[in-house]
Amino acid sequence: MTNVPPPPVPTPDALAGLFRLDGRVAVVTGASSGLGDRFARVLHAAGARVVVAARRADRLQALCEELPGTLAVPCDVAVDADLERLVAATIEAHGRIDVLVNNAGIGEPMPAEDEPLDYWRHVVDVNLTGLFALSQLVGRQMLAQGGGSIVNIASILGLVASAPIKQASYAATKGAVVNLTRELAVQWARRGVRVNALAPGWFPSEMTTVMFSDEASITYLRRNCPMGRGGSFDELDGALLFLAGDASGYITGQTLVVDGGWTAR
Ligand SMILES: NC(=O)c1ccc[n+]([C@@H]2O[C@H](COP(=O)([O-])OP(=O)(O)OC[C@H]3O[C@@H](n4cnc5c(N)ncnc54)[C@H](OP(=O)(O)O)[C@@H]3O)[C@@H](O)[C@H]2O)c1
């Protein structure tokens, strides 16, 4: 075995730079509210040129006015032509894509025995097929340019059952996202494209309104989350930047869980 000396320890500035994305191009889906809006702001603050996508064009426009240089592309992730337009508009504006945050997602609680199959199919289209279709389009671009980082927003409900809140299609699609993350990661690992997932626990958003507005649900969260509370958006910032940028350069196919200990029980 050859004795390779370890690389020198970076300067404090170089270490902080592991979490910077200066000049990189980052696409965020579902950026019109909640986590996606936050992710777009954090990527922008880290120096990225951000492209935001979702169906509510007015929300995207308002976000662009706050974040100079940000491009809005109204888009339904369940519509193939919209995804093609999103990628084409990004390439036309910036010539490359370095980071993709697949964040758009939906889910409504209901018992499995009552879940209409049409609703199930729609959740699969948005949470899984849309995520795959966009990863495929962006993945081709990243492979051609020699690198990139995809961050899929999964959920703790892709790792454990959702009980007592019942949401079969949501849990199934998020579980599929966790394993699709591994599959894409391994297929593209030697060509510079990393694919990881971020699995949040409970965070207040439009999707989780019921969980945070009703006293019984808040009590349930307090009792069942080891940290005794739901998460705050800023507690996702570091995990997002870690997965998006160079700090996680030797990590691919992993799911980083940010859940106050929920899945450790
Ligand atoms: N909040 C939590 O506790 C939590 C926990 C784990 C995982 N997550 C995940 O985090 C992601 C964001 O959720 P959130 O909590 O921030 O909820 P949210 O505020 O409801 O955000 C969902 C986003 O997805 C977009 N979206 C929905 N359907 C779409 C479609 N067909 N095409 C394009 N965009 C679409 C929505 O925008 P438009 O309506 O404008 O299209 C919205 O911006 C989801 O993937 C969710 O599963 C959330």
PDB file of C-alpha atoms and ligand atoms in Angstrom:
ATOM      1  CA  MET A   1       0.000   0.000   0.000  1.00  0.00           C
ATOM      2  CA  THR A   2       1.246   3.462  -0.817  1.00  0.00           C
ATOM      3  CA  ASN A   3       1.306   5.929   1.997  1.00  0.00           C
ATOM      4  CA  VAL A   4      -0.718   8.893   0.722  1.00  0.00           C
ATOM      5  CA  PRO A   5      -0.478  11.865   3.075  1.00  0.00           C
ATOM      6  CA  PRO A   6      -3.883  13.301   4.046  1.00  0.00           C
ATOM      7  CA  PRO A   7      -4.861  16.522   2.264  1.00  0.00           C
ATOM      8  CA  PRO A   8      -4.131  19.707   4.237  1.00  0.00           C
ATOM      9  CA  VAL A   9      -6.857  20.911   6.599  1.00  0.00           C
ATOM     10  CA  PRO A  10      -8.840  23.665   4.828  1.00  0.00           C
ATOM     11  CA  THR A  11      -8.796  27.269   5.999  1.00  0.00           C
ATOM     12  CA  PRO A  12     -11.918  28.461   7.888  1.00  0.00           C
ATOM     13  CA  ASP A  13     -13.077  30.225   4.699  1.00  0.00           C
ATOM     14  CA  ALA A  14     -12.625  27.082   2.607  1.00  0.00           C
ATOM     15  CA  LEU A  15     -14.560  25.075   5.207  1.00  0.00           C
ATOM     16  CA  ALA A  16     -17.448  27.545   5.153  1.00  0.00           C
ATOM     17  CA  GLY A  17     -17.252  27.391   1.355  1.00  0.00           C
ATOM     18  CA  LEU A  18     -18.314  23.750   1.480  1.00  0.00           C
ATOM     19  CA  PHE A  19     -21.821  25.117   2.087  1.00  0.00           C
ATOM     20  CA  ARG A  20     -21.672  27.838  -0.604  1.00  0.00           C
ATOM     21  CA  LEU A  21     -23.198  27.460  -4.061  1.00  0.00           C
ATOM     22  CA  ASP A  22     -21.887  30.603  -5.714  1.00  0.00           C
ATOM     23  CA  GLY A  23     -22.801  30.754  -9.389  1.00  0.00           C
ATOM     24  CA  ARG A  24     -24.406  27.317  -9.412  1.00  0.00           C
ATOM     25  CA  VAL A  25     -27.794  26.862 -11.009  1.00  0.00           C
ATOM     26  CA  ALA A  26     -30.463  25.353  -8.754  1.00  0.00           C
ATOM     27  CA  VAL A  27     -33.993  24.311  -9.744  1.00  0.00           C
ATOM     28  CA  VAL A  28     -36.610  23.962  -6.966  1.00  0.00           C
ATOM     29  CA  THR A  29     -40.046  22.489  -7.606  1.00  0.00           C
ATOM     30  CA  GLY A  30     -42.986  23.268  -5.347  1.00  0.00           C
ATOM     31  CA  ALA A  31     -41.382  26.634  -4.531  1.00  0.00           C
ATOM     32  CA  SER A  32     -44.696  28.504  -4.228  1.00  0.00           C
ATOM     33  CA  SER A  33     -45.123  27.702  -0.516  1.00  0.00           C
ATOM     34  CA  GLY A  34     -43.796  25.903   2.535  1.00  0.00           C
ATOM     35  CA  LEU A  35     -40.509  24.035   2.381  1.00  0.00           C
ATOM     36  CA  GLY A  36     -39.940  24.766  -1.317  1.00  0.00           C
ATOM     37  CA  ASP A  37     -40.205  28.524  -0.800  1.00  0.00           C
ATOM     38  CA  ARG A  38     -37.700  28.192   2.049  1.00  0.00           C
ATOM     39  CA  PHE A  39     -35.331  26.006   0.007  1.00  0.00           C
ATOM     40  CA  ALA A  40     -35.336  28.563  -2.841  1.00  0.00           C
ATOM     41  CA  ARG A  41     -34.480  31.382  -0.407  1.00  0.00           C
ATOM     42  CA  VAL A  42     -31.687  29.377   1.239  1.00  0.00           C
ATOM     43  CA  LEU A  43     -30.115  28.319  -2.070  1.00  0.00           C
ATOM     44  CA  HIS A  44     -30.256  31.941  -3.218  1.00  0.00           C
ATOM     45  CA  ALA A  45     -28.642  33.108   0.038  1.00  0.00           C
ATOM     46  CA  ALA A  46     -25.871  30.538  -0.547  1.00  0.00           C
ATOM     47  CA  GLY A  47     -25.096  32.178  -3.905  1.00  0.00           C
ATOM     48  CA  ALA A  48     -27.039  29.989  -6.346  1.00  0.00           C
ATOM     49  CA  ARG A  49     -28.902  31.214  -9.402  1.00  0.00           C
ATOM     50  CA  VAL A  50     -32.334  29.818  -8.593  1.00  0.00           C
ATOM     51  CA  VAL A  51     -35.156  28.668 -10.866  1.00  0.00           C
ATOM     52  CA  VAL A  52     -38.497  28.199  -9.103  1.00  0.00           C
ATOM     53  CA  ALA A  53     -41.342  26.018 -10.358  1.00  0.00           C
ATOM     54  CA  ALA A  54     -44.905  25.277  -9.197  1.00  0.00           C
ATOM     55  CA  ARG A  55     -48.428  25.833 -10.491  1.00  0.00           C
ATOM     56  CA  ARG A  56     -49.230  29.100  -8.661  1.00  0.00           C
ATOM     57  CA  ALA A  57     -47.479  31.597 -10.945  1.00  0.00           C
ATOM     58  CA  ASP A  58     -48.390  34.636  -8.794  1.00  0.00           C
ATOM     59  CA  ARG A  59     -46.565  33.179  -5.782  1.00  0.00           C
ATOM     60  CA  LEU A  60     -43.492  32.395  -7.883  1.00  0.00           C
ATOM     61  CA  GLN A  61     -43.488  35.920  -9.288  1.00  0.00           C
ATOM     62  CA  ALA A  62     -43.656  37.412  -5.787  1.00  0.00           C
ATOM     63  CA  LEU A  63     -40.724  35.225  -4.730  1.00  0.00           C
ATOM     64  CA  CYS A  64     -38.675  36.347  -7.750  1.00  0.00           C
ATOM     65  CA  GLU A  65     -39.244  39.975  -6.788  1.00  0.00           C
ATOM     66  CA  GLU A  66     -37.652  39.232  -3.401  1.00  0.00           C
ATOM     67  CA  LEU A  67     -34.773  37.166  -4.790  1.00  0.00           C
ATOM     68  CA  PRO A  68     -32.929  39.071  -7.525  1.00  0.00           C
ATOM     69  CA  GLY A  69     -31.890  36.976 -10.506  1.00  0.00           C
ATOM     70  CA  THR A  70     -34.415  34.231  -9.781  1.00  0.00           C
ATOM     71  CA  LEU A  71     -36.384  32.804 -12.697  1.00  0.00           C
ATOM     72  CA  ALA A  72     -39.985  31.600 -12.349  1.00  0.00           C
ATOM     73  CA  VAL A  73     -41.292  28.814 -14.554  1.00  0.00           C
ATOM     74  CA  PRO A  74     -44.937  27.972 -13.806  1.00  0.00           C
ATOM     75  CA  CYS A  75     -45.211  24.225 -14.130  1.00  0.00           C
ATOM     76  CA  ASP A  76     -47.262  21.181 -13.164  1.00  0.00           C
ATOM     77  CA  VAL A  77     -44.837  18.347 -12.395  1.00  0.00           C
ATOM     78  CA  ALA A  78     -47.458  15.818 -13.494  1.00  0.00           C
ATOM     79  CA  VAL A  79     -47.407  17.229 -17.044  1.00  0.00           C
ATOM     80  CA  ASP A  80     -44.478  15.987 -19.137  1.00  0.00           C
ATOM     81  CA  ALA A  81     -44.490  18.999 -21.461  1.00  0.00           C
ATOM     82  CA  ASP A  82     -44.274  21.359 -18.459  1.00  0.00           C
ATOM     83  CA  LEU A  83     -41.169  19.567 -17.203  1.00  0.00           C
ATOM     84  CA  GLU A  84     -39.549  19.794 -20.627  1.00  0.00           C
ATOM     85  CA  ARG A  85     -40.350  23.512 -20.678  1.00  0.00           C
ATOM     86  CA  LEU A  86     -38.866  23.945 -17.188  1.00  0.00           C
ATOM     87  CA  VAL A  87     -35.577  22.337 -18.188  1.00  0.00           C
ATOM     88  CA  ALA A  88     -35.442  24.167 -21.535  1.00  0.00           C
ATOM     89  CA  ALA A  89     -36.106  27.553 -19.871  1.00  0.00           C
ATOM     90  CA  THR A  90     -33.372  26.887 -17.292  1.00  0.00           C
ATOM     91  CA  ILE A  91     -30.832  25.903 -19.937  1.00  0.00           C
ATOM     92  CA  GLU A  92     -31.777  28.875 -22.080  1.00  0.00           C
ATOM     93  CA  ALA A  93     -31.314  31.249 -19.134  1.00  0.00           C
ATOM     94  CA  HIS A  94     -28.254  29.701 -17.485  1.00  0.00           C
ATOM     95  CA  GLY A  95     -26.780  27.027 -19.785  1.00  0.00           C
ATOM     96  CA  ARG A  96     -26.560  24.344 -17.081  1.00  0.00           C
ATOM     97  CA  ILE A  97     -28.224  22.802 -13.985  1.00  0.00           C
ATOM     98  CA  ASP A  98     -26.079  22.028 -10.939  1.00  0.00           C
ATOM     99  CA  VAL A  99     -28.716  21.344  -8.293  1.00  0.00           C
ATOM    100  CA  LEU A 100     -32.241  19.972  -8.531  1.00  0.00           C
ATOM    101  CA  VAL A 101     -34.496  19.984  -5.470  1.00  0.00           C
ATOM    102  CA  ASN A 102     -37.465  17.732  -6.190  1.00  0.00           C
ATOM    103  CA  ASN A 103     -39.785  19.179  -3.564  1.00  0.00           C
ATOM    104  CA  ALA A 104     -43.286  19.350  -5.119  1.00  0.00           C
ATOM    105  CA  GLY A 105     -45.597  16.978  -3.305  1.00  0.00           C
ATOM    106  CA  ILE A 106     -49.168  16.379  -2.219  1.00  0.00           C
ATOM    107  CA  GLY A 107     -51.036  14.171   0.240  1.00  0.00           C
ATOM    108  CA  GLU A 108     -54.382  14.093   2.055  1.00  0.00           C
ATOM    109  CA  PRO A 109     -55.184  11.922   5.045  1.00  0.00           C
ATOM    110  CA  MET A 110     -57.866   9.267   4.512  1.00  0.00           C
ATOM    111  CA  PRO A 111     -58.285   5.603   5.429  1.00  0.00           C
ATOM    112  CA  ALA A 112     -56.762   3.203   2.886  1.00  0.00           C
ATOM    113  CA  GLU A 113     -60.069   1.395   2.464  1.00  0.00           C
ATOM    114  CA  ASP A 114     -61.697   4.650   1.313  1.00  0.00           C
ATOM    115  CA  GLU A 115     -58.923   6.100  -0.843  1.00  0.00           C
ATOM    116  CA  PRO A 116     -60.265   6.555  -4.381  1.00  0.00           C
ATOM    117  CA  LEU A 117     -57.960   4.947  -6.937  1.00  0.00           C
ATOM    118  CA  ASP A 118     -58.045   8.096  -9.054  1.00  0.00           C
ATOM    119  CA  TYR A 119     -56.667  10.037  -6.099  1.00  0.00           C
ATOM    120  CA  TRP A 120     -53.991   7.363  -5.511  1.00  0.00           C
ATOM    121  CA  ARG A 121     -52.945   7.630  -9.177  1.00  0.00           C
ATOM    122  CA  HIS A 122     -52.762  11.405  -8.961  1.00  0.00           C
ATOM    123  CA  VAL A 123     -50.500  11.254  -5.895  1.00  0.00           C
ATOM    124  CA  VAL A 124     -48.254   8.767  -7.704  1.00  0.00           C
ATOM    125  CA  ASP A 125     -48.153  11.091 -10.742  1.00  0.00           C
ATOM    126  CA  VAL A 126     -47.085  14.114  -8.687  1.00  0.00           C
ATOM    127  CA  ASN A 127     -44.934  12.625  -5.910  1.00  0.00           C
ATOM    128  CA  LEU A 128     -43.236   9.824  -7.838  1.00  0.00           C
ATOM    129  CA  THR A 129     -43.642   9.899 -11.627  1.00  0.00           C
ATOM    130  CA  GLY A 130     -43.173  13.679 -11.820  1.00  0.00           C
ATOM    131  CA  LEU A 131     -40.099  13.429  -9.612  1.00  0.00           C
ATOM    132  CA  PHE A 132     -38.652  10.661 -11.784  1.00  0.00           C
ATOM    133  CA  ALA A 133     -39.478  12.397 -15.068  1.00  0.00           C
ATOM    134  CA  LEU A 134     -37.790  15.626 -13.964  1.00  0.00           C
ATOM    135  CA  SER A 135     -34.788  13.739 -12.537  1.00  0.00           C
ATOM    136  CA  GLN A 136     -34.448  11.986 -15.884  1.00  0.00           C
ATOM    137  CA  LEU A 137     -34.482  15.238 -17.883  1.00  0.00           C
ATOM    138  CA  VAL A 138     -32.181  17.047 -15.464  1.00  0.00           C
ATOM    139  CA  GLY A 139     -30.044  13.921 -14.999  1.00  0.00           C
ATOM    140  CA  ARG A 140     -29.337  13.836 -18.764  1.00  0.00           C
ATOM    141  CA  GLN A 141     -28.178  17.452 -18.601  1.00  0.00           C
ATOM    142  CA  MET A 142     -26.032  16.814 -15.508  1.00  0.00           C
ATOM    143  CA  LEU A 143     -24.473  13.706 -17.066  1.00  0.00           C
ATOM    144  CA  ALA A 144     -23.662  15.680 -20.217  1.00  0.00           C
ATOM    145  CA  GLN A 145     -22.052  18.495 -18.234  1.00  0.00           C
ATOM    146  CA  GLY A 146     -20.181  16.029 -15.983  1.00  0.00           C
ATOM    147  CA  GLY A 147     -21.830  16.518 -12.606  1.00  0.00           C
ATOM    148  CA  GLY A 148     -24.667  17.720 -10.423  1.00  0.00           C
ATOM    149  CA  SER A 149     -26.561  17.096  -7.224  1.00  0.00           C
ATOM    150  CA  ILE A 150     -30.185  16.005  -6.962  1.00  0.00           C
ATOM    151  CA  VAL A 151     -31.991  16.335  -3.631  1.00  0.00           C
ATOM    152  CA  ASN A 152     -35.300  14.504  -3.425  1.00  0.00           C
ATOM    153  CA  ILE A 153     -37.661  15.622  -0.690  1.00  0.00           C
ATOM    154  CA  ALA A 154     -38.949  12.370   0.781  1.00  0.00           C
ATOM    155  CA  SER A 155     -40.495  12.195   4.267  1.00  0.00           C
ATOM    156  CA  ILE A 156     -40.290  10.241   7.486  1.00  0.00           C
ATOM    157  CA  LEU A 157     -43.469   8.667   6.096  1.00  0.00           C
ATOM    158  CA  GLY A 158     -41.282   7.043   3.448  1.00  0.00           C
ATOM    159  CA  LEU A 159     -39.485   5.233   6.274  1.00  0.00           C
ATOM    160  CA  VAL A 160     -42.184   4.441   8.821  1.00  0.00           C
ATOM    161  CA  ALA A 161     -45.977   4.111   8.755  1.00  0.00           C
ATOM    162  CA  SER A 162     -47.989   7.267   9.077  1.00  0.00           C
ATOM    163  CA  ALA A 163     -50.302   6.067  11.879  1.00  0.00           C
ATOM    164  CA  PRO A 164     -52.463   7.413  13.379  1.00  0.00           C
ATOM    165  CA  ILE A 165     -52.770   9.732  10.365  1.00  0.00           C
ATOM    166  CA  LYS A 166     -53.802   7.563   7.467  1.00  0.00           C
ATOM    167  CA  GLN A 167     -52.275   8.322   4.057  1.00  0.00           C
ATOM    168  CA  ALA A 168     -51.470   5.251   2.012  1.00  0.00           C
ATOM    169  CA  SER A 169     -50.576   6.889  -1.305  1.00  0.00           C
ATOM    170  CA  TYR A 170     -48.404   9.512   0.372  1.00  0.00           C
ATOM    171  CA  ALA A 171     -46.479   6.942   2.433  1.00  0.00           C
ATOM    172  CA  ALA A 172     -46.112   4.625  -0.577  1.00  0.00           C
ATOM    173  CA  THR A 173     -44.783   7.345  -2.878  1.00  0.00           C
ATOM    174  CA  LYS A 174     -42.357   8.682  -0.274  1.00  0.00           C
ATOM    175  CA  GLY A 175     -41.048   5.154   0.349  1.00  0.00           C
ATOM    176  CA  ALA A 176     -40.581   4.794  -3.403  1.00  0.00           C
ATOM    177  CA  VAL A 177     -38.683   8.087  -3.516  1.00  0.00           C
ATOM    178  CA  VAL A 178     -36.242   6.760  -0.908  1.00  0.00           C
ATOM    179  CA  ASN A 179     -35.398   3.711  -3.011  1.00  0.00           C
ATOM    180  CA  LEU A 180     -35.498   5.562  -6.339  1.00  0.00           C
ATOM    181  CA  THR A 181     -32.883   7.836  -4.774  1.00  0.00           C
ATOM    182  CA  ARG A 182     -30.613   4.815  -4.214  1.00  0.00           C
ATOM    183  CA  GLU A 183     -31.203   3.475  -7.721  1.00  0.00           C
ATOM    184  CA  LEU A 184     -30.476   6.755  -9.535  1.00  0.00           C
ATOM    185  CA  ALA A 185     -27.488   7.377  -7.262  1.00  0.00           C
ATOM    186  CA  VAL A 186     -25.884   4.058  -8.120  1.00  0.00           C
ATOM    187  CA  GLN A 187     -26.619   4.348 -11.849  1.00  0.00           C
ATOM    188  CA  TRP A 188     -25.044   7.803 -12.073  1.00  0.00           C
ATOM    189  CA  ALA A 189     -22.356   7.619  -9.349  1.00  0.00           C
ATOM    190  CA  ARG A 190     -19.391   7.194 -11.699  1.00  0.00           C
ATOM    191  CA  ARG A 191     -20.489  10.070 -13.903  1.00  0.00           C
ATOM    192  CA  GLY A 192     -20.470  12.780 -11.245  1.00  0.00           C
ATOM    193  CA  VAL A 193     -24.174  13.007 -10.521  1.00  0.00           C
ATOM    194  CA  ARG A 194     -25.079  12.519  -6.862  1.00  0.00           C
ATOM    195  CA  VAL A 195     -28.644  11.763  -5.778  1.00  0.00           C
ATOM    196  CA  ASN A 196     -29.715  11.993  -2.143  1.00  0.00           C
ATOM    197  CA  ALA A 197     -32.958  12.443  -0.261  1.00  0.00           C
ATOM    198  CA  LEU A 198     -33.958  14.681   2.607  1.00  0.00           C
ATOM    199  CA  ALA A 199     -36.662  13.214   4.844  1.00  0.00           C
ATOM    200  CA  PRO A 200     -38.298  15.866   7.024  1.00  0.00           C
ATOM    201  CA  GLY A 201     -40.368  15.041  10.067  1.00  0.00           C
ATOM    202  CA  TRP A 202     -43.269  17.366  10.938  1.00  0.00           C
ATOM    203  CA  PHE A 203     -42.922  20.985   9.787  1.00  0.00           C
ATOM    204  CA  PRO A 204     -45.720  23.593   9.669  1.00  0.00           C
ATOM    205  CA  SER A 205     -46.879  24.192   6.079  1.00  0.00           C
ATOM    206  CA  GLU A 206     -50.068  24.225   4.006  1.00  0.00           C
ATOM    207  CA  MET A 207     -49.834  20.428   3.815  1.00  0.00           C
ATOM    208  CA  THR A 208     -49.607  19.971   7.596  1.00  0.00           C
ATOM    209  CA  THR A 209     -52.067  22.699   8.639  1.00  0.00           C
ATOM    210  CA  VAL A 210     -54.231  20.227  10.558  1.00  0.00           C
ATOM    211  CA  MET A 211     -51.217  18.844  12.437  1.00  0.00           C
ATOM    212  CA  PHE A 212     -50.315  22.300  13.751  1.00  0.00           C
ATOM    213  CA  SER A 213     -53.705  24.005  14.147  1.00  0.00           C
ATOM    214  CA  ASP A 214     -55.575  21.520  16.249  1.00  0.00           C
ATOM    215  CA  GLU A 215     -54.714  21.065  19.939  1.00  0.00           C
ATOM    216  CA  ALA A 216     -55.082  17.271  19.930  1.00  0.00           C
ATOM    217  CA  SER A 217     -52.597  16.969  17.061  1.00  0.00           C
ATOM    218  CA  ILE A 218     -50.086  19.298  18.703  1.00  0.00           C
ATOM    219  CA  THR A 219     -50.330  17.244  21.892  1.00  0.00           C
ATOM    220  CA  TYR A 220     -49.785  14.093  19.827  1.00  0.00           C
ATOM    221  CA  LEU A 221     -46.651  15.650  18.305  1.00  0.00           C
ATOM    222  CA  ARG A 222     -45.345  16.729  21.718  1.00  0.00           C
ATOM    223  CA  ARG A 223     -45.842  13.252  23.142  1.00  0.00           C
ATOM    224  CA  ASN A 224     -44.493  11.258  20.210  1.00  0.00           C
ATOM    225  CA  CYS A 225     -41.594  13.300  18.889  1.00  0.00           C
ATOM    226  CA  PRO A 226     -38.532  12.586  21.049  1.00  0.00           C
ATOM    227  CA  MET A 227     -37.620  16.295  20.927  1.00  0.00           C
ATOM    228  CA  GLY A 228     -41.185  17.081  21.994  1.00  0.00           C
ATOM    229  CA  ARG A 229     -42.045  19.420  19.103  1.00  0.00           C
ATOM    230  CA  GLY A 230     -42.380  19.828  15.376  1.00  0.00           C
ATOM    231  CA  GLY A 231     -39.523  21.261  13.339  1.00  0.00           C
ATOM    232  CA  SER A 232     -38.865  24.847  12.350  1.00  0.00           C
ATOM    233  CA  PHE A 233     -37.932  25.637   8.709  1.00  0.00           C
ATOM    234  CA  ASP A 234     -34.464  26.910   9.659  1.00  0.00           C
ATOM    235  CA  GLU A 235     -33.689  23.433  10.982  1.00  0.00           C
ATOM    236  CA  LEU A 236     -33.716  22.170   7.371  1.00  0.00           C
ATOM    237  CA  ASP A 237     -31.335  24.826   5.988  1.00  0.00           C
ATOM    238  CA  GLY A 238     -28.074  23.070   6.885  1.00  0.00           C
ATOM    239  CA  ALA A 239     -29.251  19.665   5.696  1.00  0.00           C
ATOM    240  CA  LEU A 240     -30.350  21.092   2.347  1.00  0.00           C
ATOM    241  CA  LEU A 241     -27.065  22.928   1.737  1.00  0.00           C
ATOM    242  CA  PHE A 242     -25.084  19.910   2.916  1.00  0.00           C
ATOM    243  CA  LEU A 243     -26.756  17.630   0.360  1.00  0.00           C
ATOM    244  CA  ALA A 244     -26.837  20.206  -2.455  1.00  0.00           C
ATOM    245  CA  GLY A 245     -23.190  21.203  -2.323  1.00  0.00           C
ATOM    246  CA  ASP A 246     -19.610  20.079  -1.893  1.00  0.00           C
ATOM    247  CA  ALA A 247     -19.836  19.235   1.826  1.00  0.00           C
ATOM    248  CA  SER A 248     -21.473  15.935   0.822  1.00  0.00           C
ATOM    249  CA  GLY A 249     -19.133  15.230  -2.115  1.00  0.00           C
ATOM    250  CA  TYR A 250     -18.629  11.523  -1.229  1.00  0.00           C
ATOM    251  CA  ILE A 251     -22.273  10.886  -0.287  1.00  0.00           C
ATOM    252  CA  THR A 252     -24.822   9.496  -2.700  1.00  0.00           C
ATOM    253  CA  GLY A 253     -27.935   7.343  -2.436  1.00  0.00           C
ATOM    254  CA  GLN A 254     -28.557   8.375   1.171  1.00  0.00           C
ATOM    255  CA  THR A 255     -31.591   9.712   2.973  1.00  0.00           C
ATOM    256  CA  LEU A 256     -30.859  12.370   5.563  1.00  0.00           C
ATOM    257  CA  VAL A 257     -33.620  12.394   8.164  1.00  0.00           C
ATOM    258  CA  VAL A 258     -34.415  15.680   9.946  1.00  0.00           C
ATOM    259  CA  ASP A 259     -37.159  14.714  12.365  1.00  0.00           C
ATOM    260  CA  GLY A 260     -36.327  15.520  15.999  1.00  0.00           C
ATOM    261  CA  GLY A 261     -35.777  11.811  16.577  1.00  0.00           C
ATOM    262  CA  TRP A 262     -39.174  10.596  15.269  1.00  0.00           C
ATOM    263  CA  THR A 263     -37.771   7.614  13.334  1.00  0.00           C
ATOM    264  CA  ALA A 264     -35.217   6.759  16.043  1.00  0.00           C
ATOM    265  CA  ARG A 265     -37.928   5.534  18.424  1.00  0.00           C
TER     266      ARG A 265
HETATM  267  N1  LIG B   1     -44.339  19.869   5.962  1.00  0.00           N
HETATM  268  C1  LIG B   1     -43.909  18.710   6.391  1.00  0.00           C
HETATM  269  O1  LIG B   1     -44.002  18.386   7.587  1.00  0.00           O
HETATM  270  C2  LIG B   1     -43.275  17.725   5.440  1.00  0.00           C
HETATM  271  C3  LIG B   1     -42.723  16.569   5.987  1.00  0.00           C
HETATM  272  C4  LIG B   1     -42.120  15.656   5.144  1.00  0.00           C
HETATM  273  C5  LIG B   1     -42.065  15.904   3.790  1.00  0.00           C
HETATM  274  N2  LIG B   1     -42.626  17.025   3.283  1.00  0.00           N
HETATM  275  C6  LIG B   1     -42.543  17.219   1.845  1.00  0.00           C
HETATM  276  O2  LIG B   1     -42.086  18.509   1.552  1.00  0.00           O
HETATM  277  C7  LIG B   1     -42.561  18.896   0.278  1.00  0.00           C
HETATM  278  C8  LIG B   1     -43.176  20.276   0.399  1.00  0.00           C
HETATM  279  O3  LIG B   1     -44.345  20.187   1.198  1.00  0.00           O
HETATM  280  P1  LIG B   1     -44.815  21.349   2.174  1.00  0.00           P
HETATM  281  O4  LIG B   1     -44.940  20.765   3.509  1.00  0.00           O
HETATM  282  O5  LIG B   1     -43.992  22.543   1.975  1.00  0.00           O
HETATM  283  O6  LIG B   1     -46.311  21.564   1.663  1.00  0.00           O
HETATM  284  P2  LIG B   1     -46.965  22.680   0.751  1.00  0.00           P
HETATM  285  O7  LIG B   1     -46.796  24.036   1.350  1.00  0.00           O
HETATM  286  O8  LIG B   1     -48.328  22.182   0.475  1.00  0.00           O
HETATM  287  O9  LIG B   1     -46.093  22.675  -0.574  1.00  0.00           O
HETATM  288  C9  LIG B   1     -46.290  21.781  -1.632  1.00  0.00           C
HETATM  289  C10 LIG B   1     -45.715  22.425  -2.874  1.00  0.00           C
HETATM  290  O10 LIG B   1     -45.834  21.492  -3.942  1.00  0.00           O
HETATM  291  C11 LIG B   1     -46.362  22.186  -5.063  1.00  0.00           C
HETATM  292  N3  LIG B   1     -47.110  21.282  -5.913  1.00  0.00           N
HETATM  293  C12 LIG B   1     -48.147  20.476  -5.574  1.00  0.00           C
HETATM  294  N4  LIG B   1     -48.594  19.820  -6.653  1.00  0.00           N
HETATM  295  C13 LIG B   1     -47.823  20.231  -7.702  1.00  0.00           C
HETATM  296  C14 LIG B   1     -47.796  19.928  -9.077  1.00  0.00           C
HETATM  297  N5  LIG B   1     -48.662  19.065  -9.624  1.00  0.00           N
HETATM  298  N6  LIG B   1     -46.862  20.531  -9.852  1.00  0.00           N
HETATM  299  C15 LIG B   1     -45.997  21.427  -9.328  1.00  0.00           C
HETATM  300  N7  LIG B   1     -45.958  21.747  -8.024  1.00  0.00           N
HETATM  301  C16 LIG B   1     -46.878  21.157  -7.224  1.00  0.00           C
HETATM  302  C17 LIG B   1     -47.243  23.272  -4.489  1.00  0.00           C
HETATM  303  O11 LIG B   1     -47.329  24.366  -5.393  1.00  0.00           O
HETATM  304  P3  LIG B   1     -48.573  24.712  -6.335  1.00  0.00           P
HETATM  305  O12 LIG B   1     -49.821  24.368  -5.591  1.00  0.00           O
HETATM  306  O13 LIG B   1     -48.396  26.178  -6.597  1.00  0.00           O
HETATM  307  O14 LIG B   1     -48.360  23.904  -7.567  1.00  0.00           O
HETATM  308  C18 LIG B   1     -46.448  23.686  -3.261  1.00  0.00           C
HETATM  309  O15 LIG B   1     -45.521  24.679  -3.603  1.00  0.00           O
HETATM  310  C19 LIG B   1     -43.525  17.810  -0.174  1.00  0.00           C
HETATM  311  O16 LIG B   1     -42.883  16.922  -1.056  1.00  0.00           O
HETATM  312  C20 LIG B   1     -43.861  17.113   1.115  1.00  0.00           C
HETATM  313  O17 LIG B   1     -44.250  15.786   0.904  1.00  0.00           O
HETATM  314  C21 LIG B   1     -43.235  17.940   4.063  1.00  0.00           C
END
